[in-house]
PDB file of C-alpha atoms and ligand atoms in Angstrom:
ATOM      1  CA  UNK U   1     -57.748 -66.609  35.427  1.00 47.00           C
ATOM      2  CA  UNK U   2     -57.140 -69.436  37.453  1.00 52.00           C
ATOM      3  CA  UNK U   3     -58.184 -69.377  41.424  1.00 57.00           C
ATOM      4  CA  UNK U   4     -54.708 -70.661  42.324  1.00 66.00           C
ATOM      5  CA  UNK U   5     -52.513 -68.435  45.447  1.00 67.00           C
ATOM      6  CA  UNK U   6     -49.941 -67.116  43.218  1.00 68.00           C
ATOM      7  CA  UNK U   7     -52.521 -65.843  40.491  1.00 87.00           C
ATOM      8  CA  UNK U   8     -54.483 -63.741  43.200  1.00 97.00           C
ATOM      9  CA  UNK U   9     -54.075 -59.758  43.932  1.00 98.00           C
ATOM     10  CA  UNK U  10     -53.000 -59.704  47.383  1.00 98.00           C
ATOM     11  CA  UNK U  11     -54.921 -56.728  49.241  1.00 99.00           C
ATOM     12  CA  UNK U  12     -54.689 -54.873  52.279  1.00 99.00           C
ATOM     13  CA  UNK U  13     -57.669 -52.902  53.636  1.00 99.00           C
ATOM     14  CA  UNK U  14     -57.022 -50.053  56.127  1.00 98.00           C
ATOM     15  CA  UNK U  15     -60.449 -49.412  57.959  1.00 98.00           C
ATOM     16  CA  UNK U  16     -61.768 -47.141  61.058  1.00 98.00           C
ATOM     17  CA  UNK U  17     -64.748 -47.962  61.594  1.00 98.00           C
ATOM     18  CA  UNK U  18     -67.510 -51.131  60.664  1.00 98.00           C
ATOM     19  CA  UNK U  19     -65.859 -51.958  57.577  1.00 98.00           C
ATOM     20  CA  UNK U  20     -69.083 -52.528  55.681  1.00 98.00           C
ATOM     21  CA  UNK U  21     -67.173 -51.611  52.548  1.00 98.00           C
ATOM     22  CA  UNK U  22     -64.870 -54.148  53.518  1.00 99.00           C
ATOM     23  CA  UNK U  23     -67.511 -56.638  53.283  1.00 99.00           C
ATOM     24  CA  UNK U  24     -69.001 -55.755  50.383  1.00 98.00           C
ATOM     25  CA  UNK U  25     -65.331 -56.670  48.981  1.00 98.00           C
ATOM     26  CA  UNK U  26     -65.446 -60.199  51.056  1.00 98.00           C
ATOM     27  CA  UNK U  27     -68.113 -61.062  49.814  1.00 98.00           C
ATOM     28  CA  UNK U  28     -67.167 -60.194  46.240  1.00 98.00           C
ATOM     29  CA  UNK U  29     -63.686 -62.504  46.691  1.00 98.00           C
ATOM     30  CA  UNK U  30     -66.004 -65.053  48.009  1.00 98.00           C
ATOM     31  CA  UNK U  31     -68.094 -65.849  45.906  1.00 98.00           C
ATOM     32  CA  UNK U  32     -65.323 -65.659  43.219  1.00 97.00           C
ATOM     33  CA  UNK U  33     -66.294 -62.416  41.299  1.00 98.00           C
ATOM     34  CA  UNK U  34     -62.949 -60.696  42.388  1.00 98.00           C
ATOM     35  CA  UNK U  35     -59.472 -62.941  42.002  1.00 98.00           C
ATOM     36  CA  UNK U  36     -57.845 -61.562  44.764  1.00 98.00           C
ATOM     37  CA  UNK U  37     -57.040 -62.781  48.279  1.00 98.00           C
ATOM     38  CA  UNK U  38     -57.256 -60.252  51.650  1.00 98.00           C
ATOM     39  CA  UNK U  39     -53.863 -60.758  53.201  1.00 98.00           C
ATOM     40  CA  UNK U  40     -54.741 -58.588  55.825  1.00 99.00           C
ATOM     41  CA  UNK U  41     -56.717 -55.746  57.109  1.00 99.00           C
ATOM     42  CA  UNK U  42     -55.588 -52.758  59.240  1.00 98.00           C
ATOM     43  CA  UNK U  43     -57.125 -50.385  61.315  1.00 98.00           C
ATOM     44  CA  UNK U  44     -56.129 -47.425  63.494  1.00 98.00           C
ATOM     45  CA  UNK U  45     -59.212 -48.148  65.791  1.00 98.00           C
ATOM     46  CA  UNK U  46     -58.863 -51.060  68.401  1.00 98.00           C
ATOM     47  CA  UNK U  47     -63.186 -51.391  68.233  1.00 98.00           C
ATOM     48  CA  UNK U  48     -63.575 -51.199  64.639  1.00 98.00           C
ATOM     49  CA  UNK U  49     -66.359 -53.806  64.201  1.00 98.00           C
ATOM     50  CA  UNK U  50     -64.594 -54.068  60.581  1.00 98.00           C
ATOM     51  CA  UNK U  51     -62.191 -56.003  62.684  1.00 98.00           C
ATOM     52  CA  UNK U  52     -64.655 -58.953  63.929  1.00 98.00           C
ATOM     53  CA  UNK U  53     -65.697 -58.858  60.003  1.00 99.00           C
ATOM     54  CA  UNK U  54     -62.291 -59.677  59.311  1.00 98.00           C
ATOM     55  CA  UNK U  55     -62.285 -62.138  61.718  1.00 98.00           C
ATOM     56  CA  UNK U  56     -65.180 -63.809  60.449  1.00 98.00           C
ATOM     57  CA  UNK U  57     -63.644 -64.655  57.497  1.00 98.00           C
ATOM     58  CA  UNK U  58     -60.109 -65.810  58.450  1.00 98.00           C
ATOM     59  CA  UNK U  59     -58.529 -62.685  57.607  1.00 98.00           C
ATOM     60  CA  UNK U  60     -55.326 -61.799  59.696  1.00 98.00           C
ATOM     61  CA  UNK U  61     -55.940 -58.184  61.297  1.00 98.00           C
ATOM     62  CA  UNK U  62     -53.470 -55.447  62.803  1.00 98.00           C
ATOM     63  CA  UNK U  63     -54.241 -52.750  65.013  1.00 98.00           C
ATOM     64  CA  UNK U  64     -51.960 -49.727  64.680  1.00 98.00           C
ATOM     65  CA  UNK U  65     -53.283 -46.487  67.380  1.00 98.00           C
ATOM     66  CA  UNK U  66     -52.006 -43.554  66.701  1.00 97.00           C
ATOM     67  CA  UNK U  67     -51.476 -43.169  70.613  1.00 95.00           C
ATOM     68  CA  UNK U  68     -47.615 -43.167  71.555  1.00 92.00           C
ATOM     69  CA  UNK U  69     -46.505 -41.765  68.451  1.00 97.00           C
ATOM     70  CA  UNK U  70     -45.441 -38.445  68.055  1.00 96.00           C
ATOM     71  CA  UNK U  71     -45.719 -37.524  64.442  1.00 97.00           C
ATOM     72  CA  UNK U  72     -48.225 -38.569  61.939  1.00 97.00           C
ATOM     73  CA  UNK U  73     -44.766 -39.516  59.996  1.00 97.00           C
ATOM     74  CA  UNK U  74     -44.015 -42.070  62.697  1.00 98.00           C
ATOM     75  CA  UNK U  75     -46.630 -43.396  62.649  1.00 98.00           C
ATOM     76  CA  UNK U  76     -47.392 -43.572  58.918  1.00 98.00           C
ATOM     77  CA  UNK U  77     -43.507 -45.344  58.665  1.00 98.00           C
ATOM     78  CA  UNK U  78     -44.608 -48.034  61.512  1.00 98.00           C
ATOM     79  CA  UNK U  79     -48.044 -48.749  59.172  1.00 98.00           C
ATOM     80  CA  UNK U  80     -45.592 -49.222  56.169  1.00 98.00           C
ATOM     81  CA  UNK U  81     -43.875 -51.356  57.920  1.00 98.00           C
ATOM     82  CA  UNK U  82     -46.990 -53.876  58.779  1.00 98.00           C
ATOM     83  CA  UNK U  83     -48.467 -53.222  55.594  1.00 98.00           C
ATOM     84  CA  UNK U  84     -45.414 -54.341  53.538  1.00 98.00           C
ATOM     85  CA  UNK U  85     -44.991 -57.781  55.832  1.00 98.00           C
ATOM     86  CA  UNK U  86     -47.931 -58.655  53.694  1.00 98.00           C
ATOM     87  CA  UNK U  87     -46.435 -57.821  50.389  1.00 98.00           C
ATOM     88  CA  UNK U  88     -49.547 -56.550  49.159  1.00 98.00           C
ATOM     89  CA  UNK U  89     -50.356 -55.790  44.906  1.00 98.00           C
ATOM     90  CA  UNK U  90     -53.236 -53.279  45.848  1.00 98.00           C
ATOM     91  CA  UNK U  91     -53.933 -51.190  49.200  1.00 98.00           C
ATOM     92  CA  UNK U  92     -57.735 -50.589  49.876  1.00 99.00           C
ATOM     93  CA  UNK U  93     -58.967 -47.445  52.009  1.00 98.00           C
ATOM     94  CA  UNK U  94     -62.302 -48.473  53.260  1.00 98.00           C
ATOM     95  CA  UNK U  95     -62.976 -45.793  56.087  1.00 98.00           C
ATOM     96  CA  UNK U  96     -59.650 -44.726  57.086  1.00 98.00           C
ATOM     97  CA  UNK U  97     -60.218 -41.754  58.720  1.00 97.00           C
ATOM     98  CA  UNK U  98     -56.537 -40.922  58.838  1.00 97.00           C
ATOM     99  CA  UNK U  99     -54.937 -38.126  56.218  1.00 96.00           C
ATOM    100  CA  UNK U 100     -51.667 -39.640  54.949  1.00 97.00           C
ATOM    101  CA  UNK U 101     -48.379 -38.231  54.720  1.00 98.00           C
ATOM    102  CA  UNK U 102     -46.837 -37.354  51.411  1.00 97.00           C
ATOM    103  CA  UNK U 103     -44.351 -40.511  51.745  1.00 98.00           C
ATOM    104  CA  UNK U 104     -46.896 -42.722  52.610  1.00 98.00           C
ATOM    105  CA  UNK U 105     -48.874 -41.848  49.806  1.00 98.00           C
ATOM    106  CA  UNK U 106     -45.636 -41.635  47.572  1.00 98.00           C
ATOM    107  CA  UNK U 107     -45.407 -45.308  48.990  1.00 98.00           C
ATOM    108  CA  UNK U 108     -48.455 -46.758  47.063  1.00 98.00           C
ATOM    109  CA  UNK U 109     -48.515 -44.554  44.029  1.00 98.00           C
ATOM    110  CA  UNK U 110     -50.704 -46.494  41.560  1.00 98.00           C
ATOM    111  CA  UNK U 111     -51.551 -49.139  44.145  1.00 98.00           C
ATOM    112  CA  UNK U 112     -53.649 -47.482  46.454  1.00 98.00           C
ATOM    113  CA  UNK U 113     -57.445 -46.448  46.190  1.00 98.00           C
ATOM    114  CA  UNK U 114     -60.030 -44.376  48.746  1.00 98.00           C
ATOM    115  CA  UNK U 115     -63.918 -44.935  48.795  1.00 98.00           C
ATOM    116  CA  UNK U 116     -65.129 -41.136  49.166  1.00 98.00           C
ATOM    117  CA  UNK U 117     -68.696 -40.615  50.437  1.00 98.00           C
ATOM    118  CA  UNK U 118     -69.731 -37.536  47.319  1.00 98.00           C
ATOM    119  CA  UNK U 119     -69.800 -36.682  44.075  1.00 98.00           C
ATOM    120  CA  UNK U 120     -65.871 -35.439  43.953  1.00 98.00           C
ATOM    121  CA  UNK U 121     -64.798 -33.021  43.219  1.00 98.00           C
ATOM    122  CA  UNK U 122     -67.718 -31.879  45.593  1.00 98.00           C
ATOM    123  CA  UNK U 123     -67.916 -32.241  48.871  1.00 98.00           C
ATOM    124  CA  UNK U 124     -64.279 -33.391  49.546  1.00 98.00           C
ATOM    125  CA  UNK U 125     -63.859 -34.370  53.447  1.00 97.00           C
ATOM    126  CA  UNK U 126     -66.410 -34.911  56.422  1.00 97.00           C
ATOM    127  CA  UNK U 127     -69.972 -34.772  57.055  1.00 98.00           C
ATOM    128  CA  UNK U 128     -70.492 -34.838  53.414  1.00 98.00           C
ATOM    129  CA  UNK U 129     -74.112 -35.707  53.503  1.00 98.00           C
ATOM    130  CA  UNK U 130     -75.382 -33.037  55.640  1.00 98.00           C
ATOM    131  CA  UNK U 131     -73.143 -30.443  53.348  1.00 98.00           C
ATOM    132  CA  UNK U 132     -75.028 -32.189  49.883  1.00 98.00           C
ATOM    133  CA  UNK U 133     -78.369 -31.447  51.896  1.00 98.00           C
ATOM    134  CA  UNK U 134     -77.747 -28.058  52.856  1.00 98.00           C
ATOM    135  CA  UNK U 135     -76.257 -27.310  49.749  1.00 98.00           C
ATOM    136  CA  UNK U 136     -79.551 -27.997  48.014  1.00 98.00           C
ATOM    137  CA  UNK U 137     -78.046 -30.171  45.680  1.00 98.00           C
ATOM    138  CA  UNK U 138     -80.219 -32.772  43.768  1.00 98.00           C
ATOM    139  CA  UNK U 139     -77.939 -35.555  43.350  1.00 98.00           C
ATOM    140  CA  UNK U 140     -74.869 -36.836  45.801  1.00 98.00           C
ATOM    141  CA  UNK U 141     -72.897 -40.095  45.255  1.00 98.00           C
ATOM    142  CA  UNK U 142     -69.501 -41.703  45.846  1.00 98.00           C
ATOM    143  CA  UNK U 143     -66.464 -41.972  43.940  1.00 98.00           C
ATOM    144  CA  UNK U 144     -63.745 -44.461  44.164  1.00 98.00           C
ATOM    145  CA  UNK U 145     -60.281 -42.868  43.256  1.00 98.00           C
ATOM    146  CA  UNK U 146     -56.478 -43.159  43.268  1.00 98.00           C
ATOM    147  CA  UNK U 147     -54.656 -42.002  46.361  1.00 98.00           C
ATOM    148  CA  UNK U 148     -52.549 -38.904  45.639  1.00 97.00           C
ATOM    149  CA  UNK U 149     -51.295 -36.406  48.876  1.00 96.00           C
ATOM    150  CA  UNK U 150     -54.207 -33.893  47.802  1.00 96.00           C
ATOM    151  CA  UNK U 151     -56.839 -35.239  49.730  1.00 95.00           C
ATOM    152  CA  UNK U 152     -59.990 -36.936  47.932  1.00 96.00           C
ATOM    153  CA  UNK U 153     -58.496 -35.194  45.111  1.00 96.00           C
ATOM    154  CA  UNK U 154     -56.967 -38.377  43.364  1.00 97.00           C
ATOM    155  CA  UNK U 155     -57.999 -39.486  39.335  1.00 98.00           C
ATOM    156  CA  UNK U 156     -61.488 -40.812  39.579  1.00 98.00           C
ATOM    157  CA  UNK U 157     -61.806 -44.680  38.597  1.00 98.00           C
ATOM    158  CA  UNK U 158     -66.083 -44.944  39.117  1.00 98.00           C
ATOM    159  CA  UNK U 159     -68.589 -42.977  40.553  1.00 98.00           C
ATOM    160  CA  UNK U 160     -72.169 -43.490  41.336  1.00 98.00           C
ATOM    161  CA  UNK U 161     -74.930 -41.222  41.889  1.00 98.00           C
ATOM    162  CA  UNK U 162     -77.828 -41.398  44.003  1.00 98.00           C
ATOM    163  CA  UNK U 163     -81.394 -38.924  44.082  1.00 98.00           C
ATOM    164  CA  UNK U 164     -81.543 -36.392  46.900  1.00 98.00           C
ATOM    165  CA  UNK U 165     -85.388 -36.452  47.882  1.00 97.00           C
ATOM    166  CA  UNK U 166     -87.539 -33.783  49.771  1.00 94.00           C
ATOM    167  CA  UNK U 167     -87.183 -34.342  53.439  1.00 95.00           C
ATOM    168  CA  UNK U 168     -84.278 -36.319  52.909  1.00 97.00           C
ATOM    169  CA  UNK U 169     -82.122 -36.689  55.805  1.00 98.00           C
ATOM    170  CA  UNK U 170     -77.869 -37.231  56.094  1.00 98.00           C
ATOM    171  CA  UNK U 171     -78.918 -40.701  57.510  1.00 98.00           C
ATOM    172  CA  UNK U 172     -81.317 -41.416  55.246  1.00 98.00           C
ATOM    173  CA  UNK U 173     -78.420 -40.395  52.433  1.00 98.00           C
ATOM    174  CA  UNK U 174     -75.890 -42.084  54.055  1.00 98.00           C
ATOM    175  CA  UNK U 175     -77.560 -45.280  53.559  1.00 98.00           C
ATOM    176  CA  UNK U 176     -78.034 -45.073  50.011  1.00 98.00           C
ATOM    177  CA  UNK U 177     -74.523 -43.928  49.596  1.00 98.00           C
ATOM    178  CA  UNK U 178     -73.612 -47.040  51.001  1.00 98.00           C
ATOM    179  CA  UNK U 179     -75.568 -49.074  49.160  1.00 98.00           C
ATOM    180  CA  UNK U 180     -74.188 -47.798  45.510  1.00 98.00           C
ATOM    181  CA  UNK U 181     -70.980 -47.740  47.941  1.00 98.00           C
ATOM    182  CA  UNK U 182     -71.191 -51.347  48.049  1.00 98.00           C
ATOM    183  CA  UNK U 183     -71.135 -51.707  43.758  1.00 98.00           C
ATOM    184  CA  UNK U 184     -68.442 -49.657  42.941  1.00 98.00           C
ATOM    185  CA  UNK U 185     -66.094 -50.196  45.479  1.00 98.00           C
ATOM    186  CA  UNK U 186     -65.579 -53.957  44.402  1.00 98.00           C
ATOM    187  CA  UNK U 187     -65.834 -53.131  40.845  1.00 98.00           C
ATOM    188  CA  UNK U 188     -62.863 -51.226  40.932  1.00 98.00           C
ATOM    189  CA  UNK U 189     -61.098 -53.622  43.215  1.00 98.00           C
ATOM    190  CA  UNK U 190     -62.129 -56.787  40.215  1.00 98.00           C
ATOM    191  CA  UNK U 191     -60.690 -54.555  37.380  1.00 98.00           C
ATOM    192  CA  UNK U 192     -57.684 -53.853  39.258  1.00 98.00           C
ATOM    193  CA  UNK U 193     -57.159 -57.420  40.452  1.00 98.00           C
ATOM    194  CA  UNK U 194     -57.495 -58.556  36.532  1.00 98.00           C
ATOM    195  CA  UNK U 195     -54.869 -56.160  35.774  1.00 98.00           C
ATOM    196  CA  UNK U 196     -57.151 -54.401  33.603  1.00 98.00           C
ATOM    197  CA  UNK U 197     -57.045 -50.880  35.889  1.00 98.00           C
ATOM    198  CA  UNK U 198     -53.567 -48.584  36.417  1.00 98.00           C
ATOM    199  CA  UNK U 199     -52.419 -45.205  36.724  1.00 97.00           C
ATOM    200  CA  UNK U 200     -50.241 -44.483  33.852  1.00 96.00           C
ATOM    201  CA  UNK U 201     -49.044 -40.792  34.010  1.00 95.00           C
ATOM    202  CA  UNK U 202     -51.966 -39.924  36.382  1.00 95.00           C
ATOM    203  CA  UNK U 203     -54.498 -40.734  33.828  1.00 97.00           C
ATOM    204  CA  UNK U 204     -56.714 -43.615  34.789  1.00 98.00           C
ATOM    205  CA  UNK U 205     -56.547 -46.729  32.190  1.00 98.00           C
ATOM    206  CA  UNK U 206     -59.143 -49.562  31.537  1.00 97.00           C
ATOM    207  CA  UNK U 207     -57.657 -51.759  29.215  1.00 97.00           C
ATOM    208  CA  UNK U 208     -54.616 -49.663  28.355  1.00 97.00           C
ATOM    209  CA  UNK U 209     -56.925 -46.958  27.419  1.00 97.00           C
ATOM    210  CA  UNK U 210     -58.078 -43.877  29.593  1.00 97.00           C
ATOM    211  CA  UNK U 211     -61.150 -44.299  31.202  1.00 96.00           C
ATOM    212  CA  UNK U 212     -64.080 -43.778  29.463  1.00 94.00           C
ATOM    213  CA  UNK U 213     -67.235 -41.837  31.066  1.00 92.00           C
ATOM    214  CA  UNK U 214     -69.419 -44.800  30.174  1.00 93.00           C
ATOM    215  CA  UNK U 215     -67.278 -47.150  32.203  1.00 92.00           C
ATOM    216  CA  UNK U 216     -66.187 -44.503  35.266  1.00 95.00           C
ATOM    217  CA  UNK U 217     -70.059 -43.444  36.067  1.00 94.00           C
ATOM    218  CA  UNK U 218     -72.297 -46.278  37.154  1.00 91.00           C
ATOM    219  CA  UNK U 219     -75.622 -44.934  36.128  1.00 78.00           C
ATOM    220  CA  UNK U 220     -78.041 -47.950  36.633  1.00 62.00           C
ATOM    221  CA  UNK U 221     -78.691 -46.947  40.435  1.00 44.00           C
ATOM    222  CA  UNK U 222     -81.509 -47.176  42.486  1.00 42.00           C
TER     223      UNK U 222
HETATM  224  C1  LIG W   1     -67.882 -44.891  53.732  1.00 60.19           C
HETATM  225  O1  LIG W   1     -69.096 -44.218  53.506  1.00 60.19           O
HETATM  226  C2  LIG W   1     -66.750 -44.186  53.034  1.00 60.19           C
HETATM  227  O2  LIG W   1     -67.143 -43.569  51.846  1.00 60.19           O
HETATM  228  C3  LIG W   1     -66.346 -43.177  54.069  1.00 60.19           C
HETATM  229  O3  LIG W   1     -66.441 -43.850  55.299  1.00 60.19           O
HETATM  230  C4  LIG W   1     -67.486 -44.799  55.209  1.00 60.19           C
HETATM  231  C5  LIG W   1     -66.985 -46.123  55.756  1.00 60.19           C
HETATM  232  O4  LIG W   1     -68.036 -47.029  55.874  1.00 60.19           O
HETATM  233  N1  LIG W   1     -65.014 -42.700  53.838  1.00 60.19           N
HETATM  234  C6  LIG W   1     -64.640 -41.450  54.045  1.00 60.19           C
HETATM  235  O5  LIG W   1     -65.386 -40.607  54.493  1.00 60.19           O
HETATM  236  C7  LIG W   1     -63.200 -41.149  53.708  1.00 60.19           C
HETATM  237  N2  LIG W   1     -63.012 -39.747  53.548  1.00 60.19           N
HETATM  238  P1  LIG W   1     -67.733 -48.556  56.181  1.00 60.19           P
HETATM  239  O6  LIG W   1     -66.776 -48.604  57.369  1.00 60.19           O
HETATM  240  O7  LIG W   1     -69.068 -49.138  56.533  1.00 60.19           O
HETATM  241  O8  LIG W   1     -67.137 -49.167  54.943  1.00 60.19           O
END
């Protein structure tokens, strides 16, 4: 694959919050692991510091608050419409705290994925490290997955677990989510921009074939 403009998978990343998923795909594009360009990144949050990473790297940013609209379909249509300016290949949810409306999911079938902080299906939305904890479980994670409107329910492209110690706390957790966060995450964004990951029928493919455990579950983890 050559490195040239037209050859690259054009992204946008829709973020909340620091966007240190975000970076972990930067730095990926970077230093040329991943073909693919960031044409822009989003986020519903005006002090996202994923925003100044953005920056940082001469990526064009957007800020779209849900304050003045009315409906989360209003506002969902006016995100469309700043998303689609960019005519992007692949749409990348890194922190988007936002659940998305049935059209704007409908929108990006196939082309949009979600970074979920568990093991799904368990523990599908918030405070999922506290719930792992409590639950007594011995191993939490986080899975990378198609966007369908279920929410966190999408076909799983890679996971990654990570040990739950004695005394171990949701902070504590939270960081070594992120770190494992931080391999999978642009993993999945590589295969995809090498047109070597799809949906087809809402099966997951690698290669034209569905995805195999050994390739969806990234075992070699701290
Ligand atoms: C990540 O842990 C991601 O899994 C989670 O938000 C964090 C964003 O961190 N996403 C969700 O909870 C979505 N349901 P980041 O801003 O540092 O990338």
């Amino acid at each position: 694959m050559t490195d040239s403009a037209e050859t690259l998978c054009k992204v946008v990343v829709l973020i909340s919050g620091s966007g240190s998923n975000l970076q972990a795909i930067i730095d990926n594009i970077n230093n040329k692991t991943i073909p693919a360009k960031i044409a822009a990144v989003v986020s519903d949050q005006a002090e996202a510091y994923g925003l100044t990473r953005a920056r940082n790297a001469n990526i064009a940013t957007e800020v779209l608050a849900y304050k003045g609209f009315s409906s989360r379909e209003d506002y969902d249509q006016a995100l469309i419409n700043i998303i689609d300016q960019y005519q992007p290949d692949l749409i990348v949810l890194a922190g988007f705290m936002r659940i998305l409306s049935d059209h704007f999911v409908a929108h990006y079938m196939g082309r949009m994925m979600n970074i979920h902080p568990s093991l799904l299906p368990k523990f599908k939305g918030l405070n999922t490290h506290q719930r792992a904890i409590d639950a007594g479980e011995k191993e939490h994670g986080a899975t990378v997955h198609f966007v369908i409107p279920e929410l966190d329910s999408g076909p799983i492209i890679i996971q990654a677990p990570v040990p739950i110690e004695k005394n171990e706390t949701p902070d504590s957790l939270a960081q070594k989510v992120h770190g494992v966060e931080h391999q999978i995450y642009p993993l999945a964004v590589k295969w995809y921009a090498e047109k070597r990951l799809g949906l087809n029928n809402n099966i997951v493919e690698l290669d034209n074939q569905p995805i195999t455990d050994a390739d969806r579950i990234l075992s070699d983890t701290p």
